[in-house]
Amino acid sequence: MTIHAANFTELKLERLSREFGNLNALRDVNLTIRQGEFIALLGPSGCGKSTTLNILAGLLPATGGGIWLDDKRIDRLRPEERGFGMVFQNYALFPHMSVEDNVGFGLLMRGMSKAERKKRVDEAITMVRLTGHGHKLPGQLSGGQQQRVAIARAIVVEPPLVLMDEPLSNLDAKLRLEMRAEIRRIHNMLGATTIYVTHDQEEALSLADRIVVLKDGVVRQVGTPDELFAHPAYLDVAEFMGFRNRLGGTVTAREGDRVTVALAAGGQMQGRPRGDINVGDTVIVTVRADDMKHAPDGEGFPAKVASSEFRGREFCAFGSAADGSDLAFQSHSPLVAGDQVQVGADPARVLVFPDRMQ
Amino acid sequence: MSTPVSLPASIPLSQRLAARGIDGLTLLVVPAALFILGLFVYPFLYGLWLSFQPKVGGTFANYAKFFADPFLYGTIATTLWLALPVTLLNIVLAVPIALRVRHLRRQRLLTTILVIPITLGTVLVAEGLLNYLGPQGWFSRSLIALGLISKPLALLHNYWGVFISLLLTGFPFTFLLTLSYLSGLDPALEQAAATLGAGSWQRFRHIILPLLLAGLAITFCLSFVQAFSVFPSAVLLGAPAGPTRVISIAAYQAAFEDYDYSMASAIAMIMAVVQLAIVAALLFARGLIYRGATSGGKG
Amino acid sequence: MIRDTTLGAKLWITAVWAVIGFFILNLLAMIAAVVVSSFATRWLGTWFPLGWTTRWYTSAWEEFQLGDVLTVTFQVVFLVVFLSGLIGVPAAYAMARREFPGKRLVMLLFLLPLLVPPITFGIPLATVLYRAGLAGSMTGVVLANLVPTVPFVVLVMIPFVEQIDQRIEAAARVFGASTFQLFRYVLVPLLLPGILAALLLVLVRTIAMFELTFLTAGPTSQTLVVALYYAVFASGVRSVQSIDAMAVVYMITTLVWLLIALRFVNPTQIVARAKSEHAH
């Protein structure tokens, strides 16, 4: 095993910005990444995650701020001087070169001898489990195999940083799961530092050590997957993390880390406050579909069922609250359209955000 | 289309034909095909036959005469000596310029300006150059004013007049064709090469050039064939009796000055064969290089 | 685009732009020289003429019978445009929609007249037309000009036809349209932008088509470009300014149509006609 990740201590993004004309694609992004971390940049399309990646790669100049690799400022370097590895969304394999030549391209550019190159390329090809395909052209490979070549090509140069731009988005669902495990395996094996761009929160949660949620060019929250999953800091982050049910209401009581909200749809719910919330504030209550239950033990509110689907162990029902808010919730028994039911959730699973629209 | 291997004879002919893709709609291609057969293929074959029916002498007399007379066979070299350097220069200029221009957001103004000489055609360009490149024309006058030369350059009624006119009409053609091939190249490939440590020359050498080569071969063929058939500018700007007596002048004179259609056809056939030989050589070489997809993956 | 900031790269970029600038400067100066000369009273040995006049236009009009020449030019051009549309568009439709035995051969048939330069096939073609007694007449000129324009229309129109969803045609068939009605009510309206683009390009190319017209035209069937050639060829007989005035008339006739055409097509289309077909 001779392929290792290059050493550094930390990569720092300081007030990184990018303007396209009048549009701020990225605003004052600050981020410190330690060696060996797997970072996911997560957000909807147009949030600035790909812009960040392209600036890191040197493919797009930043219009403000800087990037430091330990003490070395790198944001002025041309992409070929940075020595990072990158996996592109459509793989960008050189169609006129064999798999071996694709993988060895970076080594050739570094002026490595043929024998050494051959050794490293073989090793990388073995690592991504493509032994025997070395002489094929990319056009003769399946999507998953092309993906493996793209990864091998990026890691064989032992980059301090591997950048991945939605690498799984062109694969079908089954292959996506397989390659997800593969990417994590290779990351662990090399100890490489990886920055991974995706719009799929499930992918980010399962792969990353830390997730950076971006929206409209601004970092909304940085945290480990479980932090983000359980404690999203903002309503939009919560929504992105699957808090699908949203109900308006007014705070009637607050006791430590527990607030009681009188819902606009009638009834009340208890939950954990996020941010500065006081009695009398208008708030939005959010709950995951998995945590909203039919016929709860505690408090709840009335809802009208529109449809329900069998989901193996439970039923997932869709309906609406009295104020018209859409609801999705779990039920142990089948429900029929038109049923009037009581729904609610465990207060520990309920998040209460201030309603900024008011 | 799936063509059934055999159909029972009881099925009507029209249906059997339709199964092979021939029906009323297919017949719409017939008038155009007949037209080209009648006015392109037939004249060519007729010309070929006619070239073997010389006014005097045996079957091959025209060809024998052509290759015996330096005033005739020399036109091949004269034409090649014009067409090959011009085409090469056009390509050598077009590639780096197209590489720059493809990133330009307002390409259209430039491409519109460049399409003007193609639209105006060789006759007008020749007419314009007679004035512009003349001893009293703006070109020499400007160079003298800049102190680059002391007396006007002799650019008319010689090799260079024709050369410049071929450059003026040929470059835009070559450039626009190269540009359209270049825009088919996936920019991610170059970016990938850059992240792997390739500088701009290495990106060109290892990625762009190999992927562009197949298109450049076609561009060369089309540009060369056009330059090889140079006619009005060789007459108007060149020395049609001497250094720019190109093969098309020889063919024209045989037909319309000597009224020897048989000889004219023979020269036209020789012209076609030379063009074909160069094109075939290039396309053969092209068969040896990569010419598959120019994008980097399953989009 | 990958930014390159090295000194060498900057020099290289400057050099590239200098070449483009030099080319365009000379091109525009050449055109300007013709225009200036056509309005010059006397222009010898100076940067600009001594005085300005429009009289060369009236003299050119009379000397070269430009009225007649323009009439012939437009008759030829519009006949060519109309006929190449009439023959080319249905052929393009069949080529785009049907797979039939020998299709590749037919495609080659349409490619050849575009790839072989006109002077090469023009001489045998003129010979045949002379033998048939058609050369020297308007018919001969139109027929010769159609040889490259019919395949041109076919090749330009094929991708336009392919863009139209076949289910739209199927729907028209289901509702009872005959082939003619299908063309009349469904296809022609949908293809109109493509037809317009193709025919405008044919128009521009035919006005500028020198070789084929030159080889087949008689004294009464000369188009403007051929008349211009004869005028330049015999220069010395007429004054330079009057030939330049004619050249300006020619430029205007061509460039007006080019400008109209460019509203509907991309400049590269004028060049890259047969490219995609030839790529494999």
Coordinates of C-alpha atoms in Angstrom, one line a residue, chain C:
Chain C
M1 CA -13.1 28.9 -18.2
I2 CA -9.8 28.3 -16.4
R3 CA -8.1 31.5 -15.6
D4 CA -4.5 31.7 -16.7
T5 CA -2.5 34.4 -15.1
T6 CA 1.1 33.7 -16.1
L7 CA 3.0 36.3 -18.1
G8 CA 3.4 33.9 -21.0
A9 CA -0.4 33.3 -21.1
K10 CA -1.1 37.0 -21.1
L11 CA 1.3 37.6 -24.0
W12 CA -0.3 34.7 -25.9
I13 CA -3.8 36.1 -25.4
T14 CA -2.7 39.5 -26.5
A15 CA -1.1 38.0 -29.6
V16 CA -4.3 36.1 -30.4
W17 CA -6.4 39.2 -30.1
A18 CA -4.0 41.2 -32.2
V19 CA -4.3 38.7 -35.0
I20 CA -8.1 38.8 -34.9
G21 CA -8.0 42.6 -34.8
F22 CA -5.6 42.8 -37.7
F23 CA -7.8 40.5 -39.8
I24 CA -11.0 42.4 -39.1
L25 CA -9.3 45.8 -39.6
N26 CA -8.1 44.7 -43.0
L27 CA -11.4 43.2 -43.9
L28 CA -13.3 46.3 -43.0
A29 CA -10.7 48.6 -44.6
M30 CA -11.0 46.7 -47.8
I31 CA -14.8 47.1 -47.9
A32 CA -14.5 50.8 -46.9
A33 CA -12.0 51.4 -49.7
V34 CA -14.5 50.1 -52.3
V35 CA -17.3 52.3 -50.8
V36 CA -15.0 55.4 -50.6
S37 CA -13.8 54.9 -54.2
S38 CA -17.4 54.6 -55.5
F39 CA -18.2 58.1 -54.2
A40 CA -14.8 59.6 -55.3
T41 CA -14.5 62.2 -58.0
R42 CA -10.8 61.5 -58.4
W43 CA -8.7 59.3 -56.1
L44 CA -5.0 58.9 -57.0
G45 CA -2.0 59.0 -54.7
T46 CA -3.8 60.4 -51.7
W47 CA -5.3 59.0 -48.5
F48 CA -8.8 60.2 -49.4
P49 CA -10.3 61.4 -52.7
L50 CA -10.3 65.0 -53.8
G51 CA -14.0 65.3 -53.8
W52 CA -17.3 63.4 -53.5
T53 CA -19.9 62.5 -56.0
T54 CA -22.7 60.1 -56.7
R55 CA -22.5 60.2 -60.4
W56 CA -20.7 56.9 -60.7
Y57 CA -23.9 55.1 -59.6
T58 CA -25.9 56.6 -62.4
S59 CA -23.1 55.8 -64.9
A60 CA -22.7 52.3 -63.6
W61 CA -26.4 51.8 -63.8
E62 CA -26.4 52.7 -67.5
E63 CA -23.0 51.2 -68.5
F64 CA -23.6 47.8 -66.9
Q65 CA -27.4 47.8 -67.5
L66 CA -27.8 47.1 -63.8
G67 CA -31.5 47.3 -64.0
D68 CA -31.6 44.3 -66.3
V69 CA -28.9 42.5 -64.4
L70 CA -30.7 43.0 -61.1
T71 CA -34.0 41.8 -62.6
V72 CA -32.3 38.6 -63.9
T73 CA -30.5 38.2 -60.5
F74 CA -33.7 38.3 -58.5
Q75 CA -35.6 36.1 -61.0
V76 CA -32.9 33.5 -60.8
V77 CA -32.6 33.8 -57.0
F78 CA -36.3 33.5 -56.3
L79 CA -36.8 30.6 -58.7
V80 CA -33.9 28.8 -57.0
V81 CA -35.2 29.5 -53.5
F82 CA -38.7 28.4 -54.4
L83 CA -37.7 25.3 -56.2
S84 CA -35.1 24.1 -53.7
G85 CA -37.7 24.6 -51.0
L86 CA -40.3 22.7 -53.0
I87 CA -37.9 19.8 -53.7
G88 CA -35.7 19.9 -50.7
V89 CA -38.2 20.1 -47.8
P90 CA -40.3 17.0 -48.6
A91 CA -37.0 15.1 -49.2
A92 CA -35.7 16.2 -45.9
Y93 CA -38.9 15.0 -44.2
A94 CA -38.6 11.6 -45.8
M95 CA -34.9 11.4 -44.9
A96 CA -35.6 12.3 -41.3
R97 CA -38.6 10.1 -40.7
R98 CA -38.0 6.9 -42.7
E99 CA -35.4 4.2 -42.6
F100 CA -35.2 2.6 -46.0
P101 CA -32.7 0.4 -47.8
G102 CA -30.0 2.6 -49.5
K103 CA -30.6 5.5 -47.2
R104 CA -26.9 6.0 -46.6
L105 CA -26.3 6.0 -50.3
V106 CA -29.0 8.7 -50.8
M107 CA -27.3 10.7 -48.0
L108 CA -24.0 10.5 -49.8
L109 CA -25.8 11.6 -53.0
F110 CA -26.9 14.8 -51.1
L111 CA -23.5 15.4 -49.5
L112 CA -21.4 15.2 -52.7
P113 CA -22.7 18.4 -54.4
L114 CA -21.9 20.3 -51.2
L115 CA -18.4 18.8 -50.8
V116 CA -17.3 18.9 -54.4
P117 CA -16.5 22.5 -55.3
P118 CA -18.7 24.1 -58.0
I119 CA -15.9 24.7 -60.5
T120 CA -15.2 21.0 -60.5
F121 CA -18.7 19.7 -61.3
G122 CA -19.6 22.9 -63.0
I123 CA -17.6 22.2 -66.2
P124 CA -19.2 18.8 -66.9
L125 CA -22.5 20.2 -65.9
A126 CA -22.2 23.1 -68.3
T127 CA -21.1 20.7 -71.0
V128 CA -24.3 18.7 -70.5
L129 CA -26.4 21.8 -70.4
Y130 CA -24.9 23.1 -73.6
R131 CA -25.5 19.8 -75.3
A132 CA -29.1 20.0 -74.1
G133 CA -29.4 23.5 -75.4
L134 CA -30.2 24.9 -72.0
A135 CA -27.0 26.7 -71.3
G136 CA -27.1 30.5 -71.8
S137 CA -30.7 30.6 -70.8
M138 CA -32.4 31.4 -67.5
T139 CA -33.5 27.8 -67.2
G140 CA -29.9 26.6 -67.4
V141 CA -28.7 29.0 -64.8
V142 CA -31.5 28.1 -62.4
L143 CA -30.9 24.3 -62.9
A144 CA -27.2 24.7 -62.3
N145 CA -27.7 26.7 -59.2
L146 CA -30.2 24.2 -57.8
V147 CA -27.5 21.4 -57.8
P148 CA -25.9 22.6 -54.5
T149 CA -29.0 24.3 -53.0
V150 CA -31.4 21.3 -53.1
P151 CA -29.0 19.1 -51.0
F152 CA -28.3 22.1 -48.8
V153 CA -32.0 22.5 -48.0
V154 CA -32.2 18.8 -47.3
L155 CA -29.3 18.7 -44.9
V156 CA -30.3 21.9 -43.1
M157 CA -33.9 20.7 -42.7
I158 CA -33.3 17.2 -41.4
P159 CA -32.5 18.2 -37.8
F160 CA -35.5 20.6 -37.9
V161 CA -37.8 17.7 -38.8
E162 CA -36.2 15.5 -36.2
Q163 CA -37.1 18.0 -33.5
I164 CA -40.8 17.6 -34.1
D165 CA -42.4 15.0 -31.9
Q166 CA -43.7 12.2 -34.1
R167 CA -46.7 11.8 -31.9
I168 CA -48.0 15.2 -33.1
E169 CA -48.1 13.8 -36.6
A170 CA -49.6 10.5 -35.3
A171 CA -52.3 12.6 -33.7
A172 CA -53.0 14.5 -37.0
R173 CA -53.2 11.1 -38.8
V174 CA -55.6 9.7 -36.2
F175 CA -57.9 12.7 -36.7
G176 CA -57.9 12.0 -40.4
A177 CA -55.3 14.2 -42.1
S178 CA -54.0 13.0 -45.5
T179 CA -50.3 13.4 -46.3
F180 CA -51.0 16.7 -48.0
Q181 CA -53.1 18.0 -45.2
L182 CA -50.5 16.9 -42.7
F183 CA -48.0 19.1 -44.5
R184 CA -50.3 21.9 -45.0
Y185 CA -51.8 22.2 -41.5
V186 CA -49.2 20.6 -39.2
L187 CA -45.7 20.3 -40.6
V188 CA -45.2 23.5 -42.6
P189 CA -46.4 25.7 -39.7
L190 CA -44.1 23.8 -37.3
L191 CA -41.2 23.8 -39.7
L192 CA -41.6 27.4 -40.8
P193 CA -38.6 28.8 -38.8
G194 CA -36.4 26.1 -40.2
I195 CA -37.7 26.6 -43.8
L196 CA -37.2 30.3 -43.5
A197 CA -33.6 29.8 -42.2
A198 CA -32.7 27.3 -44.9
L199 CA -34.2 29.4 -47.7
L200 CA -32.6 32.6 -46.6
L201 CA -29.3 30.9 -46.6
V202 CA -30.0 29.5 -50.1
L203 CA -30.9 33.1 -51.1
V204 CA -27.6 34.5 -49.8
R205 CA -25.6 31.7 -51.3
T206 CA -27.2 32.0 -54.7
I207 CA -26.7 35.7 -55.0
A208 CA -23.0 35.1 -54.3
M209 CA -22.7 31.9 -56.4
F210 CA -20.2 32.8 -59.1
E211 CA -18.8 29.7 -60.6
L212 CA -22.0 27.8 -61.6
T213 CA -23.7 30.9 -63.0
F214 CA -20.5 32.0 -64.8
L215 CA -20.2 28.6 -66.5
T216 CA -23.8 28.4 -67.6
A217 CA -25.0 32.0 -68.2
G218 CA -25.4 33.7 -71.5
P219 CA -25.4 37.5 -72.1
T220 CA -29.1 37.7 -71.1
S221 CA -28.9 35.5 -68.1
Q222 CA -26.0 37.0 -66.1
T223 CA -26.5 37.6 -62.5
L224 CA -24.9 40.5 -60.6
V225 CA -21.9 38.7 -59.4
V226 CA -21.0 37.5 -62.9
A227 CA -21.5 41.0 -64.4
L228 CA -19.2 42.2 -61.6
Y229 CA -16.6 39.7 -62.6
Y230 CA -16.7 40.7 -66.3
A231 CA -16.5 44.3 -65.3
V232 CA -13.4 43.7 -63.2
F233 CA -11.9 41.4 -65.7
A234 CA -12.2 44.0 -68.4
S235 CA -11.2 46.9 -66.1
G236 CA -9.4 49.6 -67.9
V237 CA -12.3 49.7 -70.3
R238 CA -14.5 51.3 -67.6
S239 CA -13.5 53.7 -64.9
V240 CA -12.5 52.1 -61.6
Q241 CA -15.1 54.1 -59.6
S242 CA -18.0 52.9 -61.7
I243 CA -16.9 49.3 -61.1
D244 CA -16.7 50.1 -57.4
A245 CA -20.2 51.6 -57.5
M246 CA -21.4 48.3 -59.0
A247 CA -19.5 46.4 -56.3
V248 CA -21.3 48.5 -53.7
V249 CA -24.7 47.7 -55.2
Y250 CA -23.7 44.1 -55.1
M251 CA -22.6 44.3 -51.5
I252 CA -25.8 45.9 -50.5
T253 CA -27.9 43.3 -52.2
T254 CA -26.0 40.5 -50.5
L255 CA -25.6 42.0 -47.0
V256 CA -29.2 43.1 -46.6
W257 CA -30.2 39.5 -47.0
L258 CA -27.4 38.4 -44.8
L259 CA -28.6 40.7 -42.1
I260 CA -32.2 39.4 -42.4
A261 CA -30.9 35.8 -42.4
L262 CA -28.8 36.4 -39.3
R263 CA -32.0 37.2 -37.4
F264 CA -33.0 33.6 -37.9
V265 CA -29.8 31.6 -38.0
N266 CA -26.5 31.4 -36.2
P267 CA -23.5 32.6 -38.3
T268 CA -21.8 29.2 -37.8
Q269 CA -24.8 27.5 -39.6
I270 CA -23.7 29.2 -42.8
V271 CA -20.5 27.3 -42.7
A272 CA -21.2 24.1 -40.7
R273 CA -23.9 22.7 -43.0
A274 CA -22.6 19.2 -43.7
K275 CA -20.5 18.8 -40.6
S276 CA -22.6 16.6 -38.4
E277 CA -23.5 14.2 -41.2
H278 CA -19.9 13.9 -42.1
A279 CA -18.7 13.2 -38.6
H280 CA -19.3 9.5 -38.8

